[in-house]
Amino acid sequence: MSEKLDRRKKYTRKVLKESLISIMNEKPVSSITVKEICEIADINRSTFYTHYADQYDLLDKIEEEIAEDINQYLSSHSFIIEEESLQMSQRLLEYIAKNKWMIQTLLSEHGDPTFEKRLMDIAQRFMMNNWRDVNHLDEDHSRYLSTFTVSGAVNVIKDWIDNDMDQSPKEMAVMISCFANYGLYYFE
């Protein structure tokens, strides 16, 4: 019996998340009502409120889930070895490709601007911890280098998503890795 309830809870949350993201393709979360979400999800409002406080709480849970997934990907790899870094980047890009619709919406003008910053902070924290130890960088240099690298990578990924992922995740991982490691020398 509890397995059936768990499945129903998962389904309800999934439909509510998809409904919010669908509406966010058209307008920002501040213009979205719980009533709209429930109409799209075909779920009554009392059911919504058993899971979430409001549309902002729902959006926060979606963002938390993605941030946790990305945190797990980063935690399972080392930036120290270039080959592992490339594999980790490819896996992250595969995750993004698999969740394209949701990620694209959350990074769009209708998404929460703090979401992109949240993702960048996660990546930057991992890079700083690994680069500082390996390259003997002081904290300031490590922070600036990771800001530069992560900002560039995030914008390349956003461009890739906007171009309908015209390259495979593996090709993008190689490209981003080469840009990060060799910069303009990559083109010589």
Short mmCIF file of C-alpha atoms in Angstrom, two decimals:
data_model
loop_
_atom_site.label_atom_id
_atom_site.label_comp_id
_atom_site.label_asym_id
_atom_site.label_seq_id
_atom_site.Cartn_x
_atom_site.Cartn_y
_atom_site.Cartn_z
CA MET A 1 0.00 0.00 0.00
CA SER A 2 2.78 2.47 0.90
CA GLU A 3 4.56 1.67 -2.40
CA LYS A 4 1.41 2.75 -4.25
CA LEU A 5 1.33 6.00 -2.24
CA ASP A 6 5.01 6.62 -2.96
CA ARG A 7 4.42 6.12 -6.68
CA ARG A 8 1.45 8.48 -6.56
CA LYS A 9 3.49 11.10 -4.67
CA LYS A 10 6.33 10.82 -7.20
CA TYR A 11 3.89 11.11 -10.09
CA THR A 12 2.15 14.14 -8.55
CA ARG A 13 5.45 15.92 -7.93
CA LYS A 14 6.69 15.07 -11.41
CA VAL A 15 3.54 16.45 -13.06
CA LEU A 16 3.64 19.61 -10.95
CA LYS A 17 7.31 20.19 -11.81
CA GLU A 18 6.67 19.66 -15.52
CA SER A 19 3.67 21.98 -15.40
CA LEU A 20 5.63 24.79 -13.76
CA ILE A 21 8.50 24.45 -16.23
CA SER A 22 6.02 24.41 -19.12
CA ILE A 23 4.44 27.67 -17.98
CA MET A 24 7.87 29.19 -17.31
CA ASN A 25 8.61 28.84 -21.01
CA GLU A 26 6.04 31.61 -21.48
CA LYS A 27 6.44 33.81 -18.42
CA PRO A 28 8.44 34.28 -15.21
CA VAL A 29 7.55 32.46 -12.01
CA SER A 30 6.43 35.76 -10.43
CA SER A 31 3.56 35.86 -12.94
CA ILE A 32 2.52 32.24 -12.43
CA THR A 33 -0.22 31.21 -10.01
CA VAL A 34 -0.72 27.92 -8.21
CA LYS A 35 -4.10 27.72 -9.93
CA GLU A 36 -2.41 27.77 -13.37
CA ILE A 37 0.03 25.05 -12.36
CA CYS A 38 -2.78 22.87 -11.04
CA GLU A 39 -4.87 23.35 -14.19
CA ILE A 40 -1.99 22.23 -16.41
CA ALA A 41 -1.16 19.33 -14.08
CA ASP A 42 -4.83 18.38 -13.72
CA ILE A 43 -4.38 18.26 -9.96
CA ASN A 44 -6.46 20.11 -7.38
CA ARG A 45 -4.95 22.90 -5.33
CA SER A 46 -5.23 21.10 -2.01
CA THR A 47 -3.04 18.33 -3.44
CA PHE A 48 -0.52 20.95 -4.58
CA TYR A 49 -0.40 22.42 -1.07
CA THR A 50 0.27 19.02 0.51
CA HIS A 51 3.56 18.99 -1.44
CA TYR A 52 4.59 22.65 -1.80
CA ALA A 53 3.93 25.97 -0.08
CA ASP A 54 3.64 27.92 -3.35
CA GLN A 55 5.10 28.18 -6.87
CA TYR A 56 8.39 29.52 -5.49
CA ASP A 57 8.75 26.52 -3.20
CA LEU A 58 8.14 24.21 -6.16
CA LEU A 59 10.74 26.04 -8.25
CA ASP A 60 13.21 25.89 -5.37
CA LYS A 61 12.73 22.11 -5.08
CA ILE A 62 13.36 21.69 -8.82
CA GLU A 63 16.54 23.77 -8.58
CA GLU A 64 17.69 21.89 -5.46
CA GLU A 65 17.25 18.56 -7.22
CA ILE A 66 19.35 19.67 -10.18
CA ALA A 67 22.01 21.21 -7.93
CA GLU A 68 22.22 17.96 -5.94
CA ASP A 69 22.57 15.92 -9.14
CA ILE A 70 25.37 18.16 -10.37
CA ASN A 71 27.04 18.08 -6.96
CA GLN A 72 27.03 14.27 -7.10
CA TYR A 73 28.58 14.28 -10.58
CA LEU A 74 31.34 16.64 -9.48
CA SER A 75 31.99 14.76 -6.24
CA SER A 76 32.51 11.49 -8.07
CA HIS A 77 35.43 12.79 -10.19
CA SER A 78 38.77 14.45 -9.74
CA PHE A 79 39.75 17.56 -11.65
CA ILE A 80 43.38 16.66 -11.16
CA ILE A 81 43.62 14.16 -13.96
CA GLU A 82 42.72 15.76 -17.30
CA GLU A 83 41.15 12.57 -18.64
CA GLU A 84 38.85 12.31 -15.60
CA SER A 85 37.98 15.98 -15.94
CA LEU A 86 36.99 15.38 -19.56
CA GLN A 87 34.87 12.34 -18.62
CA MET A 88 33.20 14.32 -15.83
CA SER A 89 32.44 17.18 -18.24
CA GLN A 90 30.99 14.75 -20.74
CA ARG A 91 28.77 13.17 -18.07
CA LEU A 92 27.56 16.61 -16.97
CA LEU A 93 26.77 17.53 -20.57
CA GLU A 94 24.93 14.23 -21.01
CA TYR A 95 22.88 15.10 -17.91
CA ILE A 96 22.12 18.53 -19.38
CA ALA A 97 21.17 16.97 -22.73
CA LYS A 98 18.88 14.49 -20.98
CA ASN A 99 17.22 17.35 -19.06
CA LYS A 100 17.48 19.94 -21.86
CA TRP A 101 13.95 21.30 -21.64
CA MET A 102 14.14 21.88 -17.89
CA ILE A 103 17.69 23.27 -17.83
CA GLN A 104 17.04 25.54 -20.81
CA THR A 105 13.94 26.96 -19.13
CA LEU A 106 15.67 27.47 -15.78
CA LEU A 107 18.57 29.29 -17.48
CA SER A 108 16.27 31.42 -19.66
CA GLU A 109 15.07 34.97 -19.00
CA HIS A 110 12.00 33.49 -17.28
CA GLY A 111 14.11 31.41 -14.89
CA ASP A 112 15.38 32.38 -11.48
CA PRO A 113 18.65 34.32 -11.99
CA THR A 114 20.05 32.84 -8.80
CA PHE A 115 19.86 29.32 -10.28
CA GLU A 116 22.70 29.97 -12.73
CA LYS A 117 24.76 31.53 -9.96
CA ARG A 118 24.03 28.54 -7.73
CA LEU A 119 25.33 26.12 -10.38
CA MET A 120 28.38 28.26 -11.02
CA ASP A 121 29.16 28.39 -7.29
CA ILE A 122 29.03 24.59 -7.07
CA ALA A 123 31.43 24.16 -10.01
CA GLN A 124 33.69 26.94 -8.80
CA ARG A 125 33.97 25.47 -5.30
CA PHE A 126 35.07 22.10 -6.69
CA MET A 127 37.56 23.68 -9.07
CA MET A 128 39.09 25.91 -6.42
CA ASN A 129 39.60 23.03 -4.02
CA ASN A 130 41.29 20.88 -6.65
CA TRP A 131 43.33 23.50 -8.50
CA ARG A 132 44.71 25.12 -5.38
CA ASP A 133 46.22 21.83 -4.18
CA VAL A 134 47.61 20.70 -7.54
CA ASN A 135 48.85 23.98 -8.99
CA HIS A 136 49.86 25.53 -5.67
CA LEU A 137 47.70 28.59 -6.41
CA ASP A 138 46.85 31.00 -3.66
CA GLU A 139 43.18 31.47 -2.85
CA ASP A 140 42.75 34.70 -4.88
CA HIS A 141 44.31 33.29 -8.05
CA SER A 142 42.34 30.07 -7.69
CA ARG A 143 39.09 32.02 -7.26
CA TYR A 144 39.70 34.26 -10.28
CA LEU A 145 40.80 31.39 -12.49
CA SER A 146 37.79 29.28 -11.55
CA THR A 147 35.43 32.26 -12.07
CA PHE A 148 36.87 32.82 -15.54
CA THR A 149 36.70 29.13 -16.49
CA VAL A 150 33.25 28.40 -15.06
CA SER A 151 31.68 31.57 -16.49
CA GLY A 152 33.02 30.75 -19.93
CA ALA A 153 31.91 27.11 -19.73
CA VAL A 154 28.39 28.02 -18.56
CA ASN A 155 27.96 30.50 -21.40
CA VAL A 156 29.27 28.00 -23.95
CA ILE A 157 26.79 25.43 -22.58
CA LYS A 158 23.91 27.94 -22.78
CA ASP A 159 24.87 28.69 -26.39
CA TRP A 160 25.04 24.94 -27.12
CA ILE A 161 21.55 24.45 -25.67
CA ASP A 162 20.20 27.41 -27.66
CA ASN A 163 21.71 25.92 -30.83
CA ASP A 164 19.69 22.74 -30.25
CA MET A 165 22.75 20.86 -29.02
CA ASP A 166 24.33 20.77 -32.47
CA GLN A 167 27.40 18.97 -31.07
CA SER A 168 27.46 15.77 -29.04
CA PRO A 169 28.15 15.99 -25.29
CA LYS A 170 31.54 14.37 -25.94
CA GLU A 171 32.46 16.95 -28.63
CA MET A 172 31.40 19.78 -26.33
CA ALA A 173 33.35 18.34 -23.40
CA VAL A 174 36.50 18.20 -25.54
CA MET A 175 35.92 21.74 -26.81
CA ILE A 176 35.33 23.21 -23.34
CA SER A 177 38.32 21.32 -21.94
CA CYS A 178 40.57 22.59 -24.73
CA PHE A 179 39.34 26.17 -24.28
CA ALA A 180 39.93 25.97 -20.52
CA ASN A 181 43.35 24.34 -20.79
CA TYR A 182 44.78 26.03 -23.88
CA GLY A 183 42.71 29.18 -24.50
CA LEU A 184 43.62 30.91 -27.74
CA TYR A 185 46.57 28.54 -28.25
CA TYR A 186 43.98 25.87 -29.11
CA PHE A 187 43.46 27.59 -32.47
CA GLU A 188 47.10 27.89 -33.48
#
